[in-house]
Short mmCIF file of N, CA and C in Angstrom, two decimals:
data_model
loop_
_atom_site.label_atom_id
_atom_site.label_comp_id
_atom_site.label_asym_id
_atom_site.label_seq_id
_atom_site.Cartn_x
_atom_site.Cartn_y
_atom_site.Cartn_z
N MET R 223 6.09 8.46 -18.14
CA MET R 223 5.55 8.89 -19.40
C MET R 223 4.91 10.28 -19.28
N GLU R 224 4.25 10.54 -18.16
CA GLU R 224 3.64 11.85 -17.95
C GLU R 224 4.67 12.97 -18.04
N MET R 225 5.86 12.72 -17.47
CA MET R 225 6.91 13.74 -17.49
C MET R 225 7.35 14.01 -18.92
N ARG R 226 7.49 12.96 -19.73
CA ARG R 226 7.89 13.14 -21.12
C ARG R 226 6.87 14.00 -21.87
N LEU R 227 5.60 13.69 -21.67
CA LEU R 227 4.55 14.46 -22.35
C LEU R 227 4.55 15.91 -21.90
N ARG R 228 4.76 16.13 -20.60
CA ARG R 228 4.80 17.49 -20.09
C ARG R 228 5.97 18.27 -20.69
N LEU R 229 7.14 17.61 -20.79
CA LEU R 229 8.30 18.27 -21.39
C LEU R 229 8.05 18.60 -22.86
N LEU R 230 7.46 17.67 -23.58
CA LEU R 230 7.19 17.91 -25.00
C LEU R 230 6.13 18.99 -25.21
N ASP R 231 5.23 19.10 -24.25
CA ASP R 231 4.15 20.08 -24.35
C ASP R 231 4.60 21.50 -23.97
N GLU R 232 5.74 21.61 -23.29
CA GLU R 232 6.25 22.91 -22.84
C GLU R 232 6.69 23.74 -24.06
N PRO R 233 6.04 24.89 -24.33
CA PRO R 233 6.39 25.69 -25.51
C PRO R 233 7.68 26.49 -25.36
N CYS R 234 8.10 26.77 -24.14
CA CYS R 234 9.28 27.59 -23.90
C CYS R 234 10.52 26.71 -23.75
N THR R 235 11.48 26.88 -24.64
CA THR R 235 12.70 26.07 -24.62
C THR R 235 13.47 26.24 -23.31
N ASP R 236 13.56 27.46 -22.81
CA ASP R 236 14.28 27.70 -21.56
C ASP R 236 13.67 26.92 -20.40
N ARG R 237 12.34 26.93 -20.30
CA ARG R 237 11.67 26.19 -19.22
C ARG R 237 11.84 24.69 -19.40
N ARG R 238 11.78 24.23 -20.64
CA ARG R 238 11.97 22.80 -20.91
C ARG R 238 13.37 22.36 -20.49
N LEU R 239 14.38 23.15 -20.85
CA LEU R 239 15.76 22.81 -20.45
C LEU R 239 15.92 22.83 -18.94
N LYS R 240 15.31 23.81 -18.28
CA LYS R 240 15.38 23.89 -16.82
C LYS R 240 14.73 22.66 -16.19
N ASP R 241 13.58 22.24 -16.71
CA ASP R 241 12.91 21.04 -16.19
C ASP R 241 13.75 19.79 -16.42
N GLU R 242 14.35 19.67 -17.61
CA GLU R 242 15.20 18.52 -17.92
C GLU R 242 16.42 18.48 -17.00
N TYR R 243 17.02 19.63 -16.75
CA TYR R 243 18.16 19.72 -15.85
C TYR R 243 17.77 19.24 -14.44
N GLY R 244 16.60 19.66 -13.98
CA GLY R 244 16.11 19.23 -12.67
C GLY R 244 15.90 17.73 -12.60
N ILE R 245 15.37 17.15 -13.67
CA ILE R 245 15.15 15.70 -13.71
C ILE R 245 16.49 14.97 -13.65
N ILE R 246 17.44 15.40 -14.45
CA ILE R 246 18.75 14.75 -14.48
C ILE R 246 19.43 14.82 -13.12
N ASN R 247 19.32 15.94 -12.44
CA ASN R 247 19.95 16.08 -11.12
C ASN R 247 19.30 15.21 -10.05
N ARG R 248 18.06 14.79 -10.25
CA ARG R 248 17.39 13.93 -9.27
C ARG R 248 17.68 12.45 -9.49
N ILE R 249 18.18 12.08 -10.64
CA ILE R 249 18.46 10.67 -10.93
C ILE R 249 19.71 10.26 -10.16
N ASP R 250 19.55 9.30 -9.25
CA ASP R 250 20.70 8.91 -8.43
C ASP R 250 20.82 7.41 -8.21
N VAL R 251 19.89 6.62 -8.73
CA VAL R 251 19.96 5.17 -8.56
C VAL R 251 19.61 4.47 -9.88
N ILE R 252 19.95 3.19 -9.94
CA ILE R 252 19.60 2.34 -11.07
C ILE R 252 18.67 1.25 -10.54
N VAL R 253 17.57 1.02 -11.25
CA VAL R 253 16.58 0.03 -10.82
C VAL R 253 16.31 -0.94 -11.96
N CYS R 254 15.70 -2.07 -11.61
CA CYS R 254 15.26 -3.05 -12.61
C CYS R 254 14.16 -2.41 -13.45
N LYS R 255 14.30 -2.45 -14.75
CA LYS R 255 13.30 -1.85 -15.63
C LYS R 255 11.96 -2.58 -15.53
N ASN R 256 11.99 -3.87 -15.24
CA ASN R 256 10.77 -4.66 -15.19
C ASN R 256 9.92 -4.41 -13.95
N CYS R 257 10.57 -4.34 -12.76
CA CYS R 257 9.80 -4.25 -11.52
C CYS R 257 10.15 -3.06 -10.64
N GLY R 258 11.22 -2.32 -10.96
CA GLY R 258 11.59 -1.15 -10.18
C GLY R 258 12.43 -1.42 -8.95
N THR R 259 12.89 -2.66 -8.77
CA THR R 259 13.72 -2.99 -7.61
C THR R 259 15.06 -2.26 -7.69
N LEU R 260 15.46 -1.67 -6.58
CA LEU R 260 16.73 -0.95 -6.50
C LEU R 260 17.90 -1.90 -6.73
N LEU R 261 18.83 -1.50 -7.61
CA LEU R 261 20.01 -2.32 -7.91
C LEU R 261 21.30 -1.68 -7.41
N CYS R 262 21.48 -0.38 -7.62
CA CYS R 262 22.70 0.29 -7.17
C CYS R 262 22.54 1.80 -7.26
N ASN R 263 23.50 2.50 -6.68
CA ASN R 263 23.59 3.96 -6.79
C ASN R 263 24.35 4.32 -8.06
N MET R 264 24.05 5.46 -8.63
CA MET R 264 24.79 5.95 -9.80
C MET R 264 26.27 6.15 -9.45
N SER R 265 26.55 6.45 -8.19
CA SER R 265 27.93 6.68 -7.76
C SER R 265 28.77 5.40 -7.83
N GLN R 266 28.15 4.26 -8.04
CA GLN R 266 28.88 2.99 -8.11
C GLN R 266 29.31 2.63 -9.53
N MET R 267 29.07 3.52 -10.50
CA MET R 267 29.55 3.27 -11.86
C MET R 267 31.07 3.33 -11.87
N ILE R 268 31.69 2.40 -12.58
CA ILE R 268 33.15 2.37 -12.70
C ILE R 268 33.54 2.11 -14.15
N SER R 269 34.77 2.45 -14.48
CA SER R 269 35.32 2.17 -15.81
C SER R 269 36.28 1.00 -15.69
N VAL R 270 36.05 -0.03 -16.49
CA VAL R 270 36.96 -1.18 -16.49
C VAL R 270 37.53 -1.44 -17.88
N SER R 271 37.20 -0.56 -18.83
CA SER R 271 37.74 -0.69 -20.18
C SER R 271 38.08 0.70 -20.72
N THR R 272 38.73 0.73 -21.85
CA THR R 272 39.10 2.01 -22.45
C THR R 272 37.89 2.79 -22.94
N GLU R 273 36.75 2.11 -23.13
CA GLU R 273 35.53 2.78 -23.57
C GLU R 273 34.83 3.53 -22.45
N GLY R 274 35.27 3.36 -21.20
CA GLY R 274 34.61 4.01 -20.07
C GLY R 274 33.67 3.05 -19.36
N ASN R 275 32.62 3.60 -18.73
CA ASN R 275 31.73 2.75 -17.95
C ASN R 275 30.57 2.19 -18.77
N SER R 276 30.57 2.42 -20.07
CA SER R 276 29.51 1.91 -20.94
C SER R 276 30.10 1.51 -22.28
N ALA R 277 29.72 0.33 -22.77
CA ALA R 277 30.21 -0.13 -24.06
C ALA R 277 29.29 -1.22 -24.59
N HIS R 278 29.45 -1.54 -25.87
CA HIS R 278 28.66 -2.60 -26.50
C HIS R 278 29.52 -3.85 -26.64
N TYR R 279 28.92 -5.00 -26.34
CA TYR R 279 29.61 -6.29 -26.45
C TYR R 279 28.69 -7.26 -27.17
N VAL R 280 29.28 -8.15 -27.97
CA VAL R 280 28.51 -9.11 -28.75
C VAL R 280 28.78 -10.51 -28.22
N ASN R 281 27.70 -11.26 -27.93
CA ASN R 281 27.88 -12.63 -27.46
C ASN R 281 28.06 -13.57 -28.66
N PRO R 282 28.44 -14.85 -28.42
CA PRO R 282 28.68 -15.78 -29.53
C PRO R 282 27.46 -15.97 -30.45
N GLY R 283 26.26 -15.72 -29.94
CA GLY R 283 25.05 -15.84 -30.75
C GLY R 283 24.78 -14.62 -31.61
N GLY R 284 25.62 -13.59 -31.50
CA GLY R 284 25.46 -12.38 -32.29
C GLY R 284 24.61 -11.31 -31.65
N TYR R 285 24.16 -11.52 -30.42
CA TYR R 285 23.33 -10.54 -29.73
C TYR R 285 24.21 -9.44 -29.14
N VAL R 286 23.86 -8.19 -29.39
CA VAL R 286 24.63 -7.05 -28.89
C VAL R 286 24.07 -6.60 -27.54
N HIS R 287 24.94 -6.52 -26.55
CA HIS R 287 24.57 -6.03 -25.22
C HIS R 287 25.23 -4.68 -24.98
N ASP R 288 24.44 -3.70 -24.60
CA ASP R 288 24.94 -2.38 -24.21
C ASP R 288 25.10 -2.43 -22.69
N LEU R 289 26.35 -2.49 -22.21
CA LEU R 289 26.62 -2.69 -20.79
C LEU R 289 27.02 -1.41 -20.08
N LEU R 290 26.59 -1.32 -18.84
CA LEU R 290 27.01 -0.28 -17.91
C LEU R 290 27.74 -1.01 -16.79
N THR R 291 28.98 -0.62 -16.48
CA THR R 291 29.74 -1.32 -15.45
C THR R 291 29.65 -0.59 -14.11
N VAL R 292 29.40 -1.37 -13.06
CA VAL R 292 29.27 -0.84 -11.70
C VAL R 292 30.04 -1.73 -10.74
N SER R 293 30.43 -1.16 -9.60
CA SER R 293 31.24 -1.91 -8.64
C SER R 293 30.43 -2.90 -7.82
N GLU R 294 29.20 -2.56 -7.48
CA GLU R 294 28.36 -3.42 -6.63
C GLU R 294 26.91 -3.31 -7.05
N VAL R 295 26.15 -4.37 -6.79
CA VAL R 295 24.70 -4.33 -6.94
C VAL R 295 24.07 -5.05 -5.76
N ILE R 296 22.80 -4.77 -5.53
CA ILE R 296 22.02 -5.52 -4.55
C ILE R 296 20.81 -6.08 -5.28
N SER R 297 20.11 -6.95 -4.64
CA SER R 297 18.85 -7.50 -5.16
C SER R 297 19.02 -8.28 -6.46
N THR R 298 20.15 -8.97 -6.61
CA THR R 298 20.31 -9.86 -7.75
C THR R 298 20.67 -11.26 -7.26
N THR R 299 20.40 -12.24 -8.10
CA THR R 299 20.68 -13.64 -7.79
C THR R 299 21.54 -14.21 -8.90
N ALA R 300 22.62 -14.91 -8.52
CA ALA R 300 23.49 -15.55 -9.50
C ALA R 300 22.81 -16.80 -10.06
N ARG R 301 23.03 -17.05 -11.35
CA ARG R 301 22.50 -18.25 -12.01
C ARG R 301 23.67 -18.99 -12.65
N GLY R 302 23.97 -20.16 -12.12
CA GLY R 302 25.02 -20.98 -12.69
C GLY R 302 26.40 -20.63 -12.15
N PRO R 303 27.37 -21.48 -12.48
CA PRO R 303 28.75 -21.26 -12.02
C PRO R 303 29.46 -20.23 -12.89
N PRO R 304 30.54 -19.62 -12.36
CA PRO R 304 31.33 -18.69 -13.17
C PRO R 304 31.94 -19.40 -14.38
N SER R 305 32.04 -18.69 -15.50
CA SER R 305 32.61 -19.25 -16.72
C SER R 305 33.59 -18.24 -17.33
N SER R 306 34.69 -18.76 -17.87
CA SER R 306 35.64 -17.89 -18.57
C SER R 306 35.43 -17.94 -20.08
N GLU R 307 34.51 -18.79 -20.53
CA GLU R 307 34.25 -18.97 -21.96
C GLU R 307 33.70 -17.68 -22.58
N CYS R 308 34.38 -17.20 -23.61
CA CYS R 308 33.96 -16.01 -24.37
C CYS R 308 33.76 -14.77 -23.49
N SER R 309 34.58 -14.60 -22.46
CA SER R 309 34.44 -13.43 -21.58
C SER R 309 34.79 -12.16 -22.33
N TRP R 310 34.00 -11.12 -22.15
CA TRP R 310 34.25 -9.83 -22.78
C TRP R 310 35.40 -9.09 -22.10
N PHE R 311 35.77 -9.55 -20.92
CA PHE R 311 36.85 -8.92 -20.16
C PHE R 311 37.92 -9.98 -19.89
N PRO R 312 39.00 -9.98 -20.68
CA PRO R 312 40.05 -10.99 -20.53
C PRO R 312 40.54 -11.09 -19.09
N GLY R 313 40.67 -12.33 -18.61
CA GLY R 313 41.11 -12.58 -17.24
C GLY R 313 39.97 -12.65 -16.24
N TYR R 314 38.75 -12.35 -16.67
CA TYR R 314 37.59 -12.38 -15.78
C TYR R 314 36.65 -13.52 -16.17
N LYS R 315 36.07 -14.15 -15.16
CA LYS R 315 34.99 -15.11 -15.36
C LYS R 315 33.67 -14.38 -15.17
N TRP R 316 32.62 -14.84 -15.83
CA TRP R 316 31.31 -14.20 -15.73
C TRP R 316 30.29 -15.16 -15.15
N THR R 317 29.33 -14.59 -14.46
CA THR R 317 28.19 -15.32 -13.91
C THR R 317 26.93 -14.50 -14.22
N ILE R 318 25.92 -15.14 -14.76
CA ILE R 318 24.66 -14.46 -15.05
C ILE R 318 24.00 -14.03 -13.74
N HIS R 319 23.44 -12.82 -13.73
CA HIS R 319 22.69 -12.32 -12.57
C HIS R 319 21.30 -11.87 -13.01
N GLU R 320 20.32 -12.23 -12.17
CA GLU R 320 18.92 -11.88 -12.42
C GLU R 320 18.39 -11.06 -11.26
N CYS R 321 17.35 -10.29 -11.49
CA CYS R 321 16.70 -9.53 -10.43
C CYS R 321 16.12 -10.51 -9.42
N SER R 322 16.43 -10.32 -8.15
CA SER R 322 15.93 -11.21 -7.10
C SER R 322 14.42 -11.12 -6.93
N HIS R 323 13.84 -10.01 -7.36
CA HIS R 323 12.40 -9.81 -7.17
C HIS R 323 11.57 -10.41 -8.31
N CYS R 324 11.96 -10.15 -9.57
CA CYS R 324 11.12 -10.58 -10.69
C CYS R 324 11.77 -11.61 -11.62
N GLY R 325 13.08 -11.88 -11.44
CA GLY R 325 13.76 -12.86 -12.28
C GLY R 325 14.26 -12.33 -13.61
N GLN R 326 14.10 -11.04 -13.88
CA GLN R 326 14.59 -10.43 -15.12
C GLN R 326 16.11 -10.54 -15.20
N HIS R 327 16.64 -10.92 -16.38
CA HIS R 327 18.09 -10.93 -16.56
C HIS R 327 18.60 -9.50 -16.46
N ILE R 328 19.51 -9.26 -15.51
CA ILE R 328 20.03 -7.92 -15.24
C ILE R 328 21.40 -7.73 -15.87
N GLY R 329 22.20 -8.79 -15.90
CA GLY R 329 23.55 -8.67 -16.43
C GLY R 329 24.43 -9.78 -15.90
N TRP R 330 25.70 -9.44 -15.66
CA TRP R 330 26.69 -10.43 -15.26
C TRP R 330 27.60 -9.87 -14.17
N ARG R 331 28.07 -10.76 -13.33
CA ARG R 331 29.14 -10.41 -12.39
C ARG R 331 30.42 -10.97 -12.99
N PHE R 332 31.44 -10.15 -13.04
CA PHE R 332 32.74 -10.56 -13.55
C PHE R 332 33.71 -10.64 -12.38
N THR R 333 34.43 -11.77 -12.27
CA THR R 333 35.34 -11.99 -11.15
C THR R 333 36.71 -12.45 -11.64
N SER R 334 37.74 -12.05 -10.90
CA SER R 334 39.11 -12.47 -11.19
C SER R 334 39.90 -12.54 -9.90
N SER R 335 40.73 -13.56 -9.78
CA SER R 335 41.59 -13.65 -8.60
C SER R 335 42.91 -12.92 -8.81
N ASP R 336 43.19 -12.52 -10.06
CA ASP R 336 44.48 -11.90 -10.39
C ASP R 336 44.41 -10.42 -10.77
N LEU R 337 43.23 -9.92 -11.11
CA LEU R 337 43.11 -8.56 -11.63
C LEU R 337 42.40 -7.64 -10.66
N SER R 338 42.56 -6.35 -10.90
CA SER R 338 41.88 -5.34 -10.09
C SER R 338 41.00 -4.51 -11.02
N PRO R 339 39.75 -4.33 -10.68
CA PRO R 339 39.10 -4.82 -9.47
C PRO R 339 38.88 -6.34 -9.54
N SER R 340 38.77 -6.95 -8.39
CA SER R 340 38.59 -8.41 -8.36
C SER R 340 37.19 -8.81 -8.80
N SER R 341 36.23 -7.87 -8.72
CA SER R 341 34.89 -8.15 -9.24
C SER R 341 34.18 -6.85 -9.59
N PHE R 342 33.27 -6.95 -10.54
CA PHE R 342 32.40 -5.83 -10.92
C PHE R 342 31.20 -6.43 -11.65
N PHE R 343 30.23 -5.61 -11.93
CA PHE R 343 29.02 -6.06 -12.61
C PHE R 343 28.86 -5.32 -13.93
N GLY R 344 28.42 -6.04 -14.94
CA GLY R 344 28.03 -5.46 -16.22
C GLY R 344 26.52 -5.56 -16.33
N LEU R 345 25.84 -4.42 -16.26
CA LEU R 345 24.38 -4.39 -16.32
C LEU R 345 23.94 -4.11 -17.75
N THR R 346 23.05 -4.93 -18.28
CA THR R 346 22.57 -4.72 -19.64
C THR R 346 21.50 -3.62 -19.64
N ARG R 347 21.71 -2.61 -20.45
CA ARG R 347 20.83 -1.43 -20.44
C ARG R 347 19.37 -1.76 -20.77
N ARG R 348 19.13 -2.85 -21.48
CA ARG R 348 17.73 -3.17 -21.80
C ARG R 348 16.96 -3.63 -20.57
N SER R 349 17.66 -3.91 -19.46
CA SER R 349 17.00 -4.42 -18.26
C SER R 349 17.04 -3.45 -17.08
N ILE R 350 17.61 -2.27 -17.28
CA ILE R 350 17.73 -1.32 -16.16
C ILE R 350 17.21 0.05 -16.59
N ARG R 351 16.97 0.89 -15.60
CA ARG R 351 16.61 2.28 -15.89
C ARG R 351 17.08 3.16 -14.73
N PRO R 352 17.39 4.41 -15.02
CA PRO R 352 17.75 5.34 -13.95
C PRO R 352 16.49 5.76 -13.20
N ALA R 353 16.65 6.14 -11.93
CA ALA R 353 15.50 6.54 -11.13
C ALA R 353 15.91 7.55 -10.07
N ASP R 354 14.92 8.12 -9.43
CA ASP R 354 15.09 9.07 -8.34
C ASP R 354 14.79 8.32 -7.04
N SER R 355 15.76 8.19 -6.17
CA SER R 355 15.58 7.43 -4.93
C SER R 355 14.60 8.10 -3.97
N ARG R 356 14.31 9.37 -4.19
CA ARG R 356 13.40 10.09 -3.30
C ARG R 356 11.94 9.89 -3.66
N ARG R 357 11.68 9.24 -4.77
CA ARG R 357 10.29 8.95 -5.15
C ARG R 357 9.77 7.80 -4.30
N PRO R 358 8.48 7.75 -4.05
CA PRO R 358 7.91 6.68 -3.21
C PRO R 358 8.22 5.29 -3.75
N ILE R 359 8.50 4.39 -2.84
CA ILE R 359 8.77 2.99 -3.19
C ILE R 359 7.62 2.17 -2.63
N THR R 360 7.09 1.26 -3.41
CA THR R 360 5.90 0.53 -3.00
C THR R 360 6.19 -0.70 -2.14
N SER R 361 7.29 -1.35 -2.36
CA SER R 361 7.58 -2.61 -1.69
C SER R 361 8.38 -2.40 -0.40
N THR R 362 8.02 -3.12 0.66
CA THR R 362 8.77 -3.06 1.92
C THR R 362 10.19 -3.55 1.70
N VAL R 363 10.33 -4.60 0.91
CA VAL R 363 11.67 -5.13 0.61
C VAL R 363 12.51 -4.06 -0.06
N GLN R 364 11.94 -3.32 -1.00
CA GLN R 364 12.68 -2.26 -1.68
C GLN R 364 13.07 -1.16 -0.70
N ARG R 365 12.20 -0.82 0.25
CA ARG R 365 12.54 0.21 1.24
C ARG R 365 13.74 -0.22 2.07
N ILE R 366 13.74 -1.46 2.53
CA ILE R 366 14.84 -1.98 3.35
C ILE R 366 16.13 -1.98 2.55
N GLU R 367 16.07 -2.44 1.30
CA GLU R 367 17.27 -2.49 0.47
C GLU R 367 17.78 -1.09 0.16
N GLN R 368 16.89 -0.15 -0.05
CA GLN R 368 17.31 1.21 -0.34
C GLN R 368 18.04 1.81 0.85
N LEU R 369 17.54 1.57 2.04
CA LEU R 369 18.20 2.09 3.24
C LEU R 369 19.59 1.49 3.40
N ALA R 370 19.76 0.24 3.00
CA ALA R 370 21.05 -0.44 3.13
C ALA R 370 22.08 0.09 2.15
N ILE R 371 21.66 0.55 0.98
CA ILE R 371 22.63 0.96 -0.05
C ILE R 371 22.96 2.44 0.01
N ILE R 372 22.06 3.25 0.50
CA ILE R 372 22.28 4.71 0.48
C ILE R 372 23.05 5.16 1.70
#
């Protein structure tokens, strides 16, 4: 929040754009919005649909999910068995995934024995945020996981 206020307070447009460019260039990982646990690198984003690596999907209850698709994640726990019912990606089964640290719903793992890729993750944007991996991490578990993924 401090960074947002500083950017808004900057009277010079050129300096504001330069600061924003610097911020964007430092963002290299995706973390849980609730607790900050590292989930994946930005380099792991993939496209599995014609919309690219981000699209909106509606579940049977009418809830709209804005998904970001990535090849791998860490620090998540599967909940329940895979299901093909109402899959947003034909030929793929889905399994709910939650943050291993705080239990926040992060998204779904999609798996298929016949299609390529054989698996990927759809992360719901309401549960994730971009971050800078070079910023201090408070948890020992997060430090270990970060070293493993980078």
